Amino acid sequence: MIKTPTNQKLLTNVAVVRMKKCGKRFEIACYKNKVLSWREGVEKDLDEVLQSHTVFTNVSKGEVAKKADLVKCFEDTKGDQTEICKIILAKGDLQVSDKERQAQAEAMFKDIATIVSDKCVNADTKRPIPVSIIEKAMKECHIAVKPNKNSKQQALETIGKLKEVLSLQRAQMRIKVVTPVKMLNKVRKLLTK
């Protein structure tokens, strides 16, 4: 009879979150899509995020971090593995797969197109432009999504580039001013300036 090791734990569907501290590398094994939801505050249960409450020096080889190193590098936690896992989860680097990166880029592309659609109107008809037409024009202009910039900032840059292809302009805002009757003349003077 052949005996197989029973203490071996295979980690599947794993995302590794790394952190370098005191010149040493610490890693934790997490579930792929849960790390981002933990950082955004959607997921509150730590057991749903972590595959094991163990801190590793190398997850793929299964090398567990030494207790002395953990106490030395994370002094304020007094070597508590769960607290160290929380620190690494919050501040560590997450490896993102190609599919996840592509999904994030597509979501941001749609988000930018939606913002442009909300802020702009057709220059000739003064009617709103559908998101699908803006997306098509963005592809024609070869507008690339930058993951490290926020959507609103990129949308404002995109508006300038789209003016070459589409006849669009920024939508005019309507402002309603409510003022007491005594102040009416003063406010009117200020507004006409």
mmCIF file of C-alpha atoms in Angstrom:
data_model
loop_
_atom_site.group_PDB
_atom_site.id
_atom_site.type_symbol
_atom_site.label_atom_id
_atom_site.label_comp_id
_atom_site.label_asym_id
_atom_site.label_seq_id
_atom_site.Cartn_x
_atom_site.Cartn_y
_atom_site.Cartn_z
ATOM 1 C CA MET A 1 0.000 0.000 0.000
ATOM 2 C CA ILE A 2 1.315 3.413 -0.967
ATOM 3 C CA LYS A 3 0.873 6.154 1.589
ATOM 4 C CA THR A 4 0.203 9.665 0.345
ATOM 5 C CA PRO A 5 1.077 12.695 2.462
ATOM 6 C CA THR A 6 -1.988 13.825 4.371
ATOM 7 C CA ASN A 7 -0.549 17.119 5.598
ATOM 8 C CA GLN A 8 -0.252 18.514 2.078
ATOM 9 C CA LYS A 9 -2.821 21.162 1.253
ATOM 10 C CA LEU A 10 -3.322 22.025 -2.413
ATOM 11 C CA LEU A 11 -4.293 25.612 -3.068
ATOM 12 C CA THR A 12 -6.398 26.108 -6.185
ATOM 13 C CA ASN A 13 -7.996 29.286 -7.595
ATOM 14 C CA VAL A 14 -5.325 31.238 -5.766
ATOM 15 C CA ALA A 15 -4.303 34.898 -5.928
ATOM 16 C CA VAL A 16 -1.041 35.779 -4.222
ATOM 17 C CA VAL A 17 -0.748 39.086 -2.370
ATOM 18 C CA ARG A 18 2.904 40.012 -1.780
ATOM 19 C CA MET A 19 4.535 42.496 0.544
ATOM 20 C CA LYS A 20 8.197 43.288 1.103
ATOM 21 C CA LYS A 21 9.162 44.423 4.560
ATOM 22 C CA CYS A 22 12.533 44.422 6.383
ATOM 23 C CA GLY A 23 14.131 43.091 3.177
ATOM 24 C CA LYS A 24 12.005 39.933 3.321
ATOM 25 C CA ARG A 25 9.095 38.881 1.159
ATOM 26 C CA PHE A 26 5.810 37.874 2.760
ATOM 27 C CA GLU A 27 2.903 36.353 0.837
ATOM 28 C CA ILE A 28 -0.646 35.273 1.595
ATOM 29 C CA ALA A 29 -2.929 32.994 -0.427
ATOM 30 C CA CYS A 30 -6.324 34.519 -1.242
ATOM 31 C CA TYR A 31 -9.302 33.822 -3.484
ATOM 32 C CA LYS A 32 -8.917 35.607 -6.824
ATOM 33 C CA ASN A 33 -11.909 37.925 -6.982
ATOM 34 C CA LYS A 34 -12.265 38.521 -3.239
ATOM 35 C CA VAL A 35 -9.153 40.690 -2.670
ATOM 36 C CA LEU A 36 -10.534 43.690 -4.551
ATOM 37 C CA SER A 37 -13.945 43.405 -2.885
ATOM 38 C CA TRP A 38 -12.159 43.311 0.512
ATOM 39 C CA ARG A 39 -10.206 46.475 -0.352
ATOM 40 C CA GLU A 40 -13.370 48.245 -1.498
ATOM 41 C CA GLY A 41 -15.117 47.264 1.738
ATOM 42 C CA VAL A 42 -17.722 45.036 0.054
ATOM 43 C CA GLU A 43 -16.456 41.806 1.625
ATOM 44 C CA LYS A 44 -16.173 41.916 5.430
ATOM 45 C CA ASP A 45 -15.515 38.239 6.286
ATOM 46 C CA LEU A 46 -11.770 37.520 6.301
ATOM 47 C CA ASP A 47 -12.348 33.748 5.925
ATOM 48 C CA GLU A 48 -14.064 34.395 2.567
ATOM 49 C CA VAL A 49 -10.953 36.242 1.304
ATOM 50 C CA LEU A 50 -8.051 34.176 2.687
ATOM 51 C CA GLN A 51 -7.442 30.569 1.716
ATOM 52 C CA SER A 52 -5.433 30.057 4.910
ATOM 53 C CA HIS A 53 -4.491 32.351 7.788
ATOM 54 C CA THR A 54 -0.825 31.480 7.252
ATOM 55 C CA VAL A 55 1.835 33.942 6.124
ATOM 56 C CA PHE A 56 4.256 32.429 3.603
ATOM 57 C CA THR A 57 7.623 33.442 2.205
ATOM 58 C CA ASN A 58 6.664 31.580 -0.978
ATOM 59 C CA VAL A 59 3.069 30.436 -1.513
ATOM 60 C CA SER A 60 3.723 28.273 -4.588
ATOM 61 C CA LYS A 61 6.460 26.273 -2.804
ATOM 62 C CA GLY A 62 4.509 26.243 0.458
ATOM 63 C CA GLU A 63 7.317 27.854 2.477
ATOM 64 C CA VAL A 64 5.839 29.271 5.672
ATOM 65 C CA ALA A 65 7.324 32.491 7.097
ATOM 66 C CA LYS A 66 9.341 32.118 10.296
ATOM 67 C CA LYS A 67 7.654 33.336 13.487
ATOM 68 C CA ALA A 68 10.787 35.330 14.445
ATOM 69 C CA ASP A 69 10.729 37.213 11.113
ATOM 70 C CA LEU A 70 7.041 38.037 11.527
ATOM 71 C CA VAL A 71 7.549 39.368 15.070
ATOM 72 C CA LYS A 72 10.584 41.405 13.933
ATOM 73 C CA CYS A 73 8.963 42.926 10.819
ATOM 74 C CA PHE A 74 5.420 43.386 12.152
ATOM 75 C CA GLU A 75 6.245 44.484 15.736
ATOM 76 C CA ASP A 76 2.870 46.089 16.513
ATOM 77 C CA THR A 77 0.966 42.833 15.837
ATOM 78 C CA LYS A 78 3.081 40.711 18.233
ATOM 79 C CA GLY A 79 3.228 37.911 15.645
ATOM 80 C CA ASP A 80 -0.563 37.497 15.285
ATOM 81 C CA GLN A 81 -0.931 35.840 11.853
ATOM 82 C CA THR A 82 -4.498 37.117 11.215
ATOM 83 C CA GLU A 83 -3.535 40.746 11.906
ATOM 84 C CA ILE A 84 -0.466 40.400 9.663
ATOM 85 C CA CYS A 85 -2.708 38.931 6.936
ATOM 86 C CA LYS A 86 -4.950 42.012 7.213
ATOM 87 C CA ILE A 87 -1.939 44.345 6.819
ATOM 88 C CA ILE A 88 -0.662 42.421 3.779
ATOM 89 C CA LEU A 89 -4.196 42.390 2.289
ATOM 90 C CA ALA A 90 -4.498 46.159 2.653
ATOM 91 C CA LYS A 91 -1.008 47.223 1.551
ATOM 92 C CA GLY A 92 0.397 44.304 -0.467
ATOM 93 C CA ASP A 93 0.743 43.956 -4.241
ATOM 94 C CA LEU A 94 -1.834 41.784 -5.971
ATOM 95 C CA GLN A 95 -1.010 39.899 -9.152
ATOM 96 C CA VAL A 96 -3.809 40.483 -11.646
ATOM 97 C CA SER A 97 -4.444 37.939 -14.409
ATOM 98 C CA ASP A 98 -4.868 38.897 -18.074
ATOM 99 C CA LYS A 99 -8.612 38.239 -18.057
ATOM 100 C CA GLU A 100 -9.160 40.350 -14.940
ATOM 101 C CA ARG A 101 -7.075 43.183 -16.407
ATOM 102 C CA GLN A 102 -9.048 42.999 -19.663
ATOM 103 C CA ALA A 103 -12.373 43.043 -17.792
ATOM 104 C CA GLN A 104 -11.265 46.103 -15.788
ATOM 105 C CA ALA A 105 -10.167 47.895 -18.986
ATOM 106 C CA GLU A 106 -13.518 47.160 -20.683
ATOM 107 C CA ALA A 107 -15.463 48.373 -17.654
ATOM 108 C CA MET A 108 -13.418 51.578 -17.545
ATOM 109 C CA PHE A 109 -13.894 52.085 -21.323
ATOM 110 C CA LYS A 110 -17.687 51.861 -20.870
ATOM 111 C CA ASP A 111 -17.518 54.130 -17.836
ATOM 112 C CA ILE A 112 -15.610 56.803 -19.805
ATOM 113 C CA ALA A 113 -18.115 56.577 -22.684
ATOM 114 C CA THR A 114 -21.015 56.975 -20.211
ATOM 115 C CA ILE A 115 -19.435 60.060 -18.612
ATOM 116 C CA VAL A 116 -18.853 61.623 -22.051
ATOM 117 C CA SER A 117 -22.478 60.852 -22.974
ATOM 118 C CA ASP A 118 -23.725 62.543 -19.786
ATOM 119 C CA LYS A 119 -21.606 65.663 -20.232
ATOM 120 C CA CYS A 120 -21.993 66.255 -23.972
ATOM 121 C CA VAL A 121 -24.718 66.909 -26.537
ATOM 122 C CA ASN A 122 -24.828 66.912 -30.329
ATOM 123 C CA ALA A 123 -23.634 70.380 -31.424
ATOM 124 C CA ASP A 124 -26.229 70.608 -34.243
ATOM 125 C CA THR A 125 -29.383 69.176 -32.635
ATOM 126 C CA LYS A 126 -28.551 69.852 -28.951
ATOM 127 C CA ARG A 127 -29.767 66.291 -28.234
ATOM 128 C CA PRO A 128 -27.857 63.772 -26.080
ATOM 129 C CA ILE A 129 -25.546 61.351 -27.882
ATOM 130 C CA PRO A 130 -26.042 57.607 -27.153
ATOM 131 C CA VAL A 131 -23.257 55.755 -25.343
ATOM 132 C CA SER A 132 -22.920 53.205 -28.189
ATOM 133 C CA ILE A 133 -22.069 55.949 -30.719
ATOM 134 C CA ILE A 134 -19.488 57.439 -28.348
ATOM 135 C CA GLU A 135 -17.913 53.987 -27.805
ATOM 136 C CA LYS A 136 -17.712 53.480 -31.581
ATOM 137 C CA ALA A 137 -16.110 56.917 -32.055
ATOM 138 C CA MET A 138 -13.638 56.195 -29.224
ATOM 139 C CA LYS A 139 -12.563 53.000 -31.019
ATOM 140 C CA GLU A 140 -12.175 54.910 -34.310
ATOM 141 C CA CYS A 141 -9.981 57.509 -32.581
ATOM 142 C CA HIS A 142 -7.908 54.697 -30.992
ATOM 143 C CA ILE A 143 -8.467 56.046 -27.486
ATOM 144 C CA ALA A 144 -6.618 53.837 -25.006
ATOM 145 C CA VAL A 145 -7.737 53.397 -21.407
ATOM 146 C CA LYS A 146 -5.118 54.172 -18.770
ATOM 147 C CA PRO A 147 -5.803 52.005 -15.692
ATOM 148 C CA ASN A 148 -3.931 54.287 -13.267
ATOM 149 C CA LYS A 149 -5.988 57.408 -14.156
ATOM 150 C CA ASN A 150 -9.570 57.839 -13.021
ATOM 151 C CA SER A 151 -12.482 57.646 -15.470
ATOM 152 C CA LYS A 152 -13.638 61.258 -15.117
ATOM 153 C CA GLN A 153 -10.198 62.678 -15.912
ATOM 154 C CA GLN A 154 -9.891 60.449 -18.980
ATOM 155 C CA ALA A 155 -13.422 61.341 -20.090
ATOM 156 C CA LEU A 156 -12.540 65.052 -20.135
ATOM 157 C CA GLU A 157 -9.446 64.304 -22.264
ATOM 158 C CA THR A 158 -11.562 62.090 -24.542
ATOM 159 C CA ILE A 159 -14.076 64.886 -25.226
ATOM 160 C CA GLY A 160 -11.341 66.963 -26.886
ATOM 161 C CA LYS A 161 -10.284 64.055 -29.112
ATOM 162 C CA LEU A 162 -13.864 63.150 -30.063
ATOM 163 C CA LYS A 163 -14.617 66.682 -31.281
ATOM 164 C CA GLU A 164 -12.553 65.830 -34.389
ATOM 165 C CA VAL A 165 -14.836 62.891 -35.273
ATOM 166 C CA LEU A 166 -18.247 63.805 -33.826
ATOM 167 C CA SER A 167 -20.025 67.132 -33.755
ATOM 168 C CA LEU A 168 -20.333 67.318 -30.006
ATOM 169 C CA GLN A 169 -20.127 70.054 -27.417
ATOM 170 C CA ARG A 170 -20.315 70.249 -23.647
ATOM 171 C CA ALA A 171 -23.891 70.364 -22.390
ATOM 172 C CA GLN A 172 -24.846 73.761 -20.954
ATOM 173 C CA MET A 173 -25.794 73.704 -17.307
ATOM 174 C CA ARG A 174 -28.936 75.336 -16.017
ATOM 175 C CA ILE A 175 -28.660 76.979 -12.629
ATOM 176 C CA LYS A 176 -31.584 77.866 -10.416
ATOM 177 C CA VAL A 177 -30.854 80.615 -7.880
ATOM 178 C CA VAL A 178 -33.197 81.021 -4.935
ATOM 179 C CA THR A 179 -32.767 84.325 -3.108
ATOM 180 C CA PRO A 180 -34.755 86.474 -0.688
ATOM 181 C CA VAL A 181 -36.634 89.407 -2.261
ATOM 182 C CA LYS A 182 -34.412 91.965 -0.447
ATOM 183 C CA MET A 183 -31.284 90.578 -2.162
ATOM 184 C CA LEU A 184 -32.858 90.252 -5.633
ATOM 185 C CA ASN A 185 -31.296 93.363 -7.219
ATOM 186 C CA LYS A 186 -27.811 92.651 -5.812
ATOM 187 C CA VAL A 187 -27.889 89.046 -7.026
ATOM 188 C CA ARG A 188 -29.166 90.090 -10.474
ATOM 189 C CA LYS A 189 -26.271 92.578 -10.825
ATOM 190 C CA LEU A 190 -23.764 89.895 -9.823
ATOM 191 C CA LEU A 191 -25.215 87.411 -12.323
ATOM 192 C CA THR A 192 -25.193 89.873 -15.243
ATOM 193 C CA LYS A 193 -21.512 90.596 -14.660
#
